[in-house]
Short mmCIF file of C-alpha atoms in Angstrom, two decimals:
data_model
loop_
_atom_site.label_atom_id
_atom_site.label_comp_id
_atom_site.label_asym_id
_atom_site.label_seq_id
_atom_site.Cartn_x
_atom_site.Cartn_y
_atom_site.Cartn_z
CA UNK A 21 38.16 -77.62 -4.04
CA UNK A 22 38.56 -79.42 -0.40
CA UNK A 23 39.14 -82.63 -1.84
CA UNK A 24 35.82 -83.47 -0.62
CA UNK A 25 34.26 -86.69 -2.98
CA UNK A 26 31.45 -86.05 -5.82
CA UNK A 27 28.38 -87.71 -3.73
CA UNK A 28 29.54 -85.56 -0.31
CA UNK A 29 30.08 -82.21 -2.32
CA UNK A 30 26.95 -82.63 -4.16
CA UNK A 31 25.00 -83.38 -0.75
CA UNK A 32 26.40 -80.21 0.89
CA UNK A 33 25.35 -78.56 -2.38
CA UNK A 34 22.01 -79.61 -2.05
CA UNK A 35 21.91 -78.70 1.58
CA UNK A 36 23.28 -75.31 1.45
CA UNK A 37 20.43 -74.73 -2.03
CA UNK A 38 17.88 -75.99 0.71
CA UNK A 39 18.66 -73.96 3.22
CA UNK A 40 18.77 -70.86 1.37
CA UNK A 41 15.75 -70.87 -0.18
CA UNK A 42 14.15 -67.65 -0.15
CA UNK A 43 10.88 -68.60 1.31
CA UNK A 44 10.82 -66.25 4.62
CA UNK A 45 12.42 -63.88 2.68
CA UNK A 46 8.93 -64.19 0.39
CA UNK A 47 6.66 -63.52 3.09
CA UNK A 48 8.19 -61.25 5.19
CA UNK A 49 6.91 -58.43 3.56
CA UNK A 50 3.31 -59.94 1.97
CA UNK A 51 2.35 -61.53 5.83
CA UNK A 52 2.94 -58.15 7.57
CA UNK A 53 1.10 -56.38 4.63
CA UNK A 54 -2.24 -59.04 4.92
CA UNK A 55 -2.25 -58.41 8.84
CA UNK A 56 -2.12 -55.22 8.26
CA UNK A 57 -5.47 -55.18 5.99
CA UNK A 58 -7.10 -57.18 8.59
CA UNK A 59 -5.90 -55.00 11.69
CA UNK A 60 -7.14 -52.00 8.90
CA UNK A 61 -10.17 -54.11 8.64
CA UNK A 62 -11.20 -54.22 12.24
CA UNK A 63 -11.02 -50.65 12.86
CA UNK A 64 -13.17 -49.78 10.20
CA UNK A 65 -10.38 -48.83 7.37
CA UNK A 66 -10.70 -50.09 3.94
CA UNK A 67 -7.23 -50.70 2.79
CA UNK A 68 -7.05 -50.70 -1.19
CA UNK A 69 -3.47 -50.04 -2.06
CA UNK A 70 -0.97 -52.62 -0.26
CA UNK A 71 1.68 -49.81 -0.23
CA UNK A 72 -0.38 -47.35 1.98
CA UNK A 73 1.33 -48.78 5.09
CA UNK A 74 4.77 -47.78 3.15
CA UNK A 75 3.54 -44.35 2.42
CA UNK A 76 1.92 -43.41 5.53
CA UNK A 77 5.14 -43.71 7.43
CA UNK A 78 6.91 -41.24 4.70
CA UNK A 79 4.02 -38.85 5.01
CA UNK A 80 5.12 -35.48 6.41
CA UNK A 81 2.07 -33.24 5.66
CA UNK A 82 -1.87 -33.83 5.78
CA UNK A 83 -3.71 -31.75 4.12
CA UNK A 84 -7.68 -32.08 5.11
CA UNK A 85 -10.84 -30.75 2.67
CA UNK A 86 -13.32 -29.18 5.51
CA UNK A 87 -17.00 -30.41 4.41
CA UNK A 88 -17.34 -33.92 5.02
CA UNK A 89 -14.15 -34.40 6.44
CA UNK A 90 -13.40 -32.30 9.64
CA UNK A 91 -17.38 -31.73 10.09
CA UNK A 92 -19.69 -33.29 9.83
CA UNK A 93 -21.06 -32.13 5.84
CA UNK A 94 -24.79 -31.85 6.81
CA UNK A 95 -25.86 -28.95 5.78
CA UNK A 96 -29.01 -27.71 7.44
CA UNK A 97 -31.10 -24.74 6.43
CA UNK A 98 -31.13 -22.55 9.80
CA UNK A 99 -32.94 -19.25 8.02
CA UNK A 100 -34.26 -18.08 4.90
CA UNK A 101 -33.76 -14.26 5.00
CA UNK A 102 -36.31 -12.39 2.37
CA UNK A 103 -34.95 -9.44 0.86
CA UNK A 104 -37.36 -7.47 -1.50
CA UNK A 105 -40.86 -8.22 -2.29
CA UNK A 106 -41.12 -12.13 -2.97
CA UNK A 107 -42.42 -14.44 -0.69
CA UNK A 108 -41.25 -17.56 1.42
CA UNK A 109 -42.86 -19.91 -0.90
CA UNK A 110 -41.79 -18.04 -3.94
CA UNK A 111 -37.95 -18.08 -2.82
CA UNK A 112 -37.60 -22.08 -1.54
CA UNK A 113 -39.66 -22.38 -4.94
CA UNK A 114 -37.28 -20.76 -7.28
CA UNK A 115 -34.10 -22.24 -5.43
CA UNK A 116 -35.35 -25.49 -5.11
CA UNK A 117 -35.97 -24.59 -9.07
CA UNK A 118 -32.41 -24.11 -9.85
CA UNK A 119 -31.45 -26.61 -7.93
CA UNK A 120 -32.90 -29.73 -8.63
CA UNK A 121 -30.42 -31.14 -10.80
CA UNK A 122 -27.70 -30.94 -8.33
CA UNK A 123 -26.16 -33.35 -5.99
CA UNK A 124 -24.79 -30.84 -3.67
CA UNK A 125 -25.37 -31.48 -0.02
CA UNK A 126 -26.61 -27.67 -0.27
CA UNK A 127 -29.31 -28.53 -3.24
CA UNK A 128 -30.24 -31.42 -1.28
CA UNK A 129 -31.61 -29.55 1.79
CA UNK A 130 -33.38 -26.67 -0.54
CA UNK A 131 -35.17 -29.41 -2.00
CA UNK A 132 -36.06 -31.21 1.24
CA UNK A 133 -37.37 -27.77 2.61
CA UNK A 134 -39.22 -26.97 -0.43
CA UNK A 135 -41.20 -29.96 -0.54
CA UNK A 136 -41.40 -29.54 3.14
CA UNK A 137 -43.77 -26.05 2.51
CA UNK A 138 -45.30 -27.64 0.19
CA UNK A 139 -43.37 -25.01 -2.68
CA UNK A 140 -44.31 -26.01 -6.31
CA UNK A 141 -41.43 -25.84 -8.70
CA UNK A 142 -41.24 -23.59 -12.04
CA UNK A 143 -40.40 -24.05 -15.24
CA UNK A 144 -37.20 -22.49 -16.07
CA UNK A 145 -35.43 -21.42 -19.29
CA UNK A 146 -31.70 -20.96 -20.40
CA UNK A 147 -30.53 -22.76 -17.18
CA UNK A 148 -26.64 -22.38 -16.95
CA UNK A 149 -24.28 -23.98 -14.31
CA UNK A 150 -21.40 -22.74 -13.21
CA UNK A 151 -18.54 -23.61 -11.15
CA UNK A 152 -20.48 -21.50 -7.59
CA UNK A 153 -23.71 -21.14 -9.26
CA UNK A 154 -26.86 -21.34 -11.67
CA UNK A 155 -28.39 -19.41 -13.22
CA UNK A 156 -31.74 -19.10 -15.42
CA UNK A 157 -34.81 -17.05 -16.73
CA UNK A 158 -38.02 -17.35 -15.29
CA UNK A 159 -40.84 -14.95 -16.61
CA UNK A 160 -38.29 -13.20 -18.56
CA UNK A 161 -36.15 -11.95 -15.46
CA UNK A 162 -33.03 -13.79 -14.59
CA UNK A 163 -32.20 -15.50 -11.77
CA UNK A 164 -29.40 -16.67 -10.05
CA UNK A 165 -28.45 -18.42 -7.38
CA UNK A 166 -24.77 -18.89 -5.23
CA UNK A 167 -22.00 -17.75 -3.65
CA UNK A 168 -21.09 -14.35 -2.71
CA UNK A 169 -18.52 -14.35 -5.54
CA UNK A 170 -21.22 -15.58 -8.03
CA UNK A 171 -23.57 -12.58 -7.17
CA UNK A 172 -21.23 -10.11 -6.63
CA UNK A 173 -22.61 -7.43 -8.98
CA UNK A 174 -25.86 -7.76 -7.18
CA UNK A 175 -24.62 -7.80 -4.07
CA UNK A 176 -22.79 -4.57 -4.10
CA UNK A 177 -25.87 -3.22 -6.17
CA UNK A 178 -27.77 -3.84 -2.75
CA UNK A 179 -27.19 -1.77 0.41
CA UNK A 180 -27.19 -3.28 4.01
CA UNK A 181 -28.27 -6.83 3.44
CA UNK A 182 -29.04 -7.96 6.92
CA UNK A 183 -25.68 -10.47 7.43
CA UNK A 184 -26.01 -13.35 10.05
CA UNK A 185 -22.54 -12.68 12.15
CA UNK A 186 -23.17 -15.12 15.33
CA UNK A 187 -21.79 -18.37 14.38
CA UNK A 188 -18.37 -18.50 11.90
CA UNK A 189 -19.54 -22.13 10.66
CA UNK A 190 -22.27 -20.29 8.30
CA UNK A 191 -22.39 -20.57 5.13
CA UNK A 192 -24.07 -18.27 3.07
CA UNK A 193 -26.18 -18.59 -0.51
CA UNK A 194 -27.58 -16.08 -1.97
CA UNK A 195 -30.66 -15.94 -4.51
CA UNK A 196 -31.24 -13.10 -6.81
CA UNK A 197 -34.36 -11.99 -9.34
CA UNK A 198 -34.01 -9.34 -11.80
CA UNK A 199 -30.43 -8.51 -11.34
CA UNK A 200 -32.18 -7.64 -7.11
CA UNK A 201 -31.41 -9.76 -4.15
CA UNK A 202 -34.09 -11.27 -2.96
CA UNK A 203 -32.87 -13.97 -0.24
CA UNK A 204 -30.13 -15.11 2.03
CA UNK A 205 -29.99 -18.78 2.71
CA UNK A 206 -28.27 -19.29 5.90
CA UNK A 207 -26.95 -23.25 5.97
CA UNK A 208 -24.94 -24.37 9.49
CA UNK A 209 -22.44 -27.18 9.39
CA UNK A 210 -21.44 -28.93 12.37
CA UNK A 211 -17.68 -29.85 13.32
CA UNK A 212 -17.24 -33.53 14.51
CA UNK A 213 -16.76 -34.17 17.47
CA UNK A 214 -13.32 -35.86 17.50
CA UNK A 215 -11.89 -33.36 15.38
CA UNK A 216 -10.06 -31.38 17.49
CA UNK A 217 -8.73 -34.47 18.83
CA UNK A 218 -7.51 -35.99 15.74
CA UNK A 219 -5.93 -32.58 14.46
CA UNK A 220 -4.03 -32.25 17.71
CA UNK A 221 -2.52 -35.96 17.93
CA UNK A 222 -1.42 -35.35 14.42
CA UNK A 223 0.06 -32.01 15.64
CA UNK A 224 2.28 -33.35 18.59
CA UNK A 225 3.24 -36.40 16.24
CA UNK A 226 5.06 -33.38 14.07
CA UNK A 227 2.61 -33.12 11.12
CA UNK A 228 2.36 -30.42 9.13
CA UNK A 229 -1.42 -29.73 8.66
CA UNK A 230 -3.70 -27.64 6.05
CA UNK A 231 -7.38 -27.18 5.70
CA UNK A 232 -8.81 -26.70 2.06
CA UNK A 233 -12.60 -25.88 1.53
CA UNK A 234 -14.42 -24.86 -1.42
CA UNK A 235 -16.62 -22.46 0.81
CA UNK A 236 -15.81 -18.43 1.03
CA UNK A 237 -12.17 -17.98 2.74
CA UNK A 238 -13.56 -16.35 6.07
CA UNK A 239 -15.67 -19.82 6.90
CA UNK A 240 -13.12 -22.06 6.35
CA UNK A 241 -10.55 -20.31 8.46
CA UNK A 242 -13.20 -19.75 11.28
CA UNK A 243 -12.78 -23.79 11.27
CA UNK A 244 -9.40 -23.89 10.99
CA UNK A 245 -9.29 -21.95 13.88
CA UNK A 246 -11.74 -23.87 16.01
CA UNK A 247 -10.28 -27.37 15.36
CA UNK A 248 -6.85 -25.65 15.96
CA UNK A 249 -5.36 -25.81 12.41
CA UNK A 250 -2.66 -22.62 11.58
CA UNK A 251 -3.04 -22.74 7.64
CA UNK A 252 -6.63 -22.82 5.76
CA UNK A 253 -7.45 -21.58 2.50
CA UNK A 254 -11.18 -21.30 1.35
CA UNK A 255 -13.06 -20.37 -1.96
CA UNK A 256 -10.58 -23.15 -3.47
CA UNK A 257 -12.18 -25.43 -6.75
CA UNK A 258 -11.38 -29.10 -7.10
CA UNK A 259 -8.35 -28.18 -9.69
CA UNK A 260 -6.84 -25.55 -7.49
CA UNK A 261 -6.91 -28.08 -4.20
CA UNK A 262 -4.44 -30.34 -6.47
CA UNK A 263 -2.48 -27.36 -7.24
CA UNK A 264 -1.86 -26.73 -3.74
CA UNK A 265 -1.08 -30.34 -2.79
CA UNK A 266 1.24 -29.84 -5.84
CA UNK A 267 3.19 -26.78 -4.78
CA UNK A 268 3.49 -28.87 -1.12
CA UNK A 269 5.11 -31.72 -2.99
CA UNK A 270 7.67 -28.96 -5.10
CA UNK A 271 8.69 -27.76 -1.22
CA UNK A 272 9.62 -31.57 -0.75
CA UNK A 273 6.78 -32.72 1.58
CA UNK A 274 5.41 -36.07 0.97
CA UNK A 275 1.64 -35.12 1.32
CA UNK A 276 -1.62 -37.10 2.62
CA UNK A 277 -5.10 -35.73 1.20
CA UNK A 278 -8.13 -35.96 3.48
CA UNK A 279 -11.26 -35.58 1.37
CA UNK A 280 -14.48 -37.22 0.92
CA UNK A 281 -16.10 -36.69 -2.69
CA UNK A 282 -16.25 -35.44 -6.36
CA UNK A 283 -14.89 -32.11 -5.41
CA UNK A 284 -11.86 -33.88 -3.66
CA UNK A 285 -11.22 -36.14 -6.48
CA UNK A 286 -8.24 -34.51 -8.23
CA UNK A 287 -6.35 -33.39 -4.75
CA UNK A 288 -6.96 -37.31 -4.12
CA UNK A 289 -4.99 -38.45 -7.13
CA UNK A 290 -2.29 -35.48 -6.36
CA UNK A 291 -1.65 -36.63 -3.25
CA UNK A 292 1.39 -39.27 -1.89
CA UNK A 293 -1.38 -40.82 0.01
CA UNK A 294 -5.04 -40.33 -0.56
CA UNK A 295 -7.62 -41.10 1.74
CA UNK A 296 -11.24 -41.06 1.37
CA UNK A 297 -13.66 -40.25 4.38
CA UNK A 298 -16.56 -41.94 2.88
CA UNK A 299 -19.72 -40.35 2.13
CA UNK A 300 -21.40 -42.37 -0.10
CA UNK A 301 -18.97 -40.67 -3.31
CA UNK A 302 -17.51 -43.61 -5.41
CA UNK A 303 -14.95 -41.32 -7.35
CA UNK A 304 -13.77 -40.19 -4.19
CA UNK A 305 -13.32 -43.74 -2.71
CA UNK A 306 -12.24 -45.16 -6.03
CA UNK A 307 -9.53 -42.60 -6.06
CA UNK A 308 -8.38 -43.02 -2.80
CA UNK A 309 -5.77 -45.69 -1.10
CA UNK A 310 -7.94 -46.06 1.69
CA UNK A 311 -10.84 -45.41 3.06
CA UNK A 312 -12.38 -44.13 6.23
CA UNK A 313 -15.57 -45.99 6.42
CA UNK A 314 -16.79 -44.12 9.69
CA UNK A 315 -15.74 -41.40 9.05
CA UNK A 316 -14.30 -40.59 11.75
CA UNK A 317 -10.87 -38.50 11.80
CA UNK A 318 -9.12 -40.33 14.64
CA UNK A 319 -9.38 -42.96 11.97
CA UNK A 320 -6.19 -41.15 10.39
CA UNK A 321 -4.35 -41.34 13.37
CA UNK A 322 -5.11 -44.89 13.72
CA UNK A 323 -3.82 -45.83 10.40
CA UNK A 324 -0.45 -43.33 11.02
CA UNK A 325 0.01 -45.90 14.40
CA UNK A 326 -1.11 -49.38 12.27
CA UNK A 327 1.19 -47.96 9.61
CA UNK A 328 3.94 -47.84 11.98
CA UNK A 329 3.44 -51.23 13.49
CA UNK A 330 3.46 -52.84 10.25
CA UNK A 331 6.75 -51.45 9.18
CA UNK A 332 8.55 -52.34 12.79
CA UNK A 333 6.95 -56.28 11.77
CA UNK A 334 8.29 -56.19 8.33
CA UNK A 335 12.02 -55.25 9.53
CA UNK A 336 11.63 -58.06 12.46
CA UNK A 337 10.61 -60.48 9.47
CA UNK A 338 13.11 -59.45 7.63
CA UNK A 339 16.19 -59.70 10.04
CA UNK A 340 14.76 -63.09 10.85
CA UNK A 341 14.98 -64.00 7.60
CA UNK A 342 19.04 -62.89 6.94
CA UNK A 343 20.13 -63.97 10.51
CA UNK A 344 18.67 -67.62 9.63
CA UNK A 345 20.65 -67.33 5.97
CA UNK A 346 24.23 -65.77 7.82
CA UNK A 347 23.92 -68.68 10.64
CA UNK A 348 22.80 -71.47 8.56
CA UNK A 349 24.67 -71.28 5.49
CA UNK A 350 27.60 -71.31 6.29
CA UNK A 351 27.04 -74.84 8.96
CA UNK A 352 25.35 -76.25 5.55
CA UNK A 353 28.73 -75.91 3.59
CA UNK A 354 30.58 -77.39 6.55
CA UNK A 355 28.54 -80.40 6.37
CA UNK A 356 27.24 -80.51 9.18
CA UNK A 357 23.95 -80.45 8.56
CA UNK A 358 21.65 -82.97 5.52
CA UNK A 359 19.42 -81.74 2.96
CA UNK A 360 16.14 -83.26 5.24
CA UNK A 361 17.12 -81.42 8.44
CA UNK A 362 17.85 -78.39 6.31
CA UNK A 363 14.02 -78.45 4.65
CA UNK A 364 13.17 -78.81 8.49
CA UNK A 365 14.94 -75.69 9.33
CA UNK A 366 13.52 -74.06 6.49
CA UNK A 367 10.06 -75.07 7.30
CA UNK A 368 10.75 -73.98 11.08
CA UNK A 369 12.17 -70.15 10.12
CA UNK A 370 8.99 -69.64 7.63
CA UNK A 371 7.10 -71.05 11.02
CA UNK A 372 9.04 -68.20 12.62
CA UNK A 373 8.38 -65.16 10.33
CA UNK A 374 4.18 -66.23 10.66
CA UNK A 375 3.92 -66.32 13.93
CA UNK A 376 5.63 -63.19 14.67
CA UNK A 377 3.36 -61.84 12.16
CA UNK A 378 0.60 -63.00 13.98
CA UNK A 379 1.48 -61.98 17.33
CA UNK A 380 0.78 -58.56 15.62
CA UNK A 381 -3.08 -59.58 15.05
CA UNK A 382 -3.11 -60.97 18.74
CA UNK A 383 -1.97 -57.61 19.98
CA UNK A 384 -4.27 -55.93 18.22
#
């Protein structure tokens, strides 16, 4: 068109293909996302989805399960309260009874207390689980164990049942024989320690927060309260925590789920962005886009920062990588420039795009 000969217009062809070769357009995005990993990597965060960094940034609301997650999930047995006629031995032997088939962090300390008085198990009959509770026949009589809701009829059948009130993180389960109660298991879970400090970073960063517990309503928002969280809603099963997380979304929040096991599995897969505090729970962590392997919570507020670094990198990368096509283009159609300096130039603006990628992992 500029009168230019075949072999000269074909050379400034060739340069100006060169030249614009996508190739720092490539890795803009996949280097910032590998650093990222790494820099996840380091602080003890197991990055499984590469679009978590993405995510996190468009995350709004956090919504955190309590057990596990903002404490610390190990239950101990503080007091066994007898009510009625049956022994010590004879209650840690029937709970320990009901409950050896569960993996409950609750079942698990019966069971290590049980075998710590020496309590012999007994044979059971008709055993039934249910979403709070079991229950079974032994020596004709039912019994039951669970939460206040499971043995509500024999709770209010019972008058003054002597009621720990001293410290909110209690959680109660009660044991019943012949439609009686006959004990009060008092279990205390601890809050972590940088709790607090992790709820109120992602408080002044403008989070909306939640905590969601399957334990009774009045324990969960004893928590809440502690760790300094407005909204908390207890008594919730692992259906109705997804439900929530899906009325969030409906309000137009982009929602982060906190959780660490089975029960948290479903909320997990709700969720814009799940992440798993890890426990030992493979559905949790297999459902999850990453994965708190302390478990610590100022792990989440890590990431949130990480997230945020990554995504400042990735639009550096890429305005490197249109500011070399704008400026260089056009000087390869003038002919000014020949296909081998333009693969140097090329070479040289990939060059560019890694090592500002890894001035991010030398920062960090």
């Amino acid at each position: 068109l500029f009168g230019l000969t075949a072999e000269e217009s074909l050379i400034r062809a060739v340069t100006v293909t060169v030249i614009s070769c996508p190739c720092t357009l490539g890795i803009a995005i996949p280097m910032a996302r590998v650093a990222g990993i790494s820099l996840a990597g380091r602080k003890g965060i197991l990055v499984r989805d590469f679009t978590s960094f993405e995510q996190a940034d468009k995350v709004n609301s956090f919504v955190l399960d309590k057990t596990g997650t903002v404490t610390k999930g190990q239950w101990s047995l503080l007091e066994v309260i007898p009510v009625g006629s049956l022994s010590m031995n004879e209650i840690l032997a029937m709970a320990a009874s009901l409950e050896k088939e569960s993996e409950h962090v609750v079942a698990a300390e019966i069971m290590r207390e049980a075998a710590k008085q020496r309590a012999e198990l007994v044979t059971l009959e008709e055993v039934e689980v249910f979403e709070h509770g079991i229950s079974a026949v032994w020596n004709g009589e039912r019994v039951k164990i669970g939460s206040r809701g499971f043995l509500a009829a024999e709770i209010a059948a019972s008058s003054e049942l002597p009621l720990p009130q001293d410290k909110p993180q209690h959680s109660l389960v009660y044991l019943s024989f012949a439609d009686q109660i006959s004990a009060i298991l008092v279990f205390g879970d601890e809050i972590k320690s940088t709790s607090p400090q992790a709820v109120e970073s992602l408080r002044q960063a403008g989070f909306q927060l939640s905590l969601i517990s399957g334990d009774d309503d009045s324990t969960t928002k004893s928590i809440a309260g502690e760790v300094g969280i407005d909204k908390a809603l207890g008594g919730k099963l692992p259906q109705e925590k997804a439900t929530y997380i899906s009325a969030l979304q409906e309000q137009g929040l982009q929602v982060a789920m906190v959780g660490d096991g089975i029960n948290d599995a479903p909320a997990l897969v709700q969720a814009d962005l799940a992440i798993a505090v890890y426990s030992g729970s493979n559905l949790g962590k297999e459902a999850a886009d990453l994965t708190l392997m302390r478990g610590d919570p100022l792990q989440i507020c890590d990431f949130i920062e990480l997230s945020r670094k990554i995504k400042s990198k990735v639009h550096q990368n890429l305005g490197c990588s249109f500011i070399y096509n704008l400026v260089s283009i056009p000087i390869a159609m003038s002919g000014l420039l020949t296909p081998l300096i333009a693969v140097s130039a090329m070479l040289l603006s990939s060059l560019s795009v890694i090592g500002n990628t890894l001035l991010l992992l030398r920062s960090n």
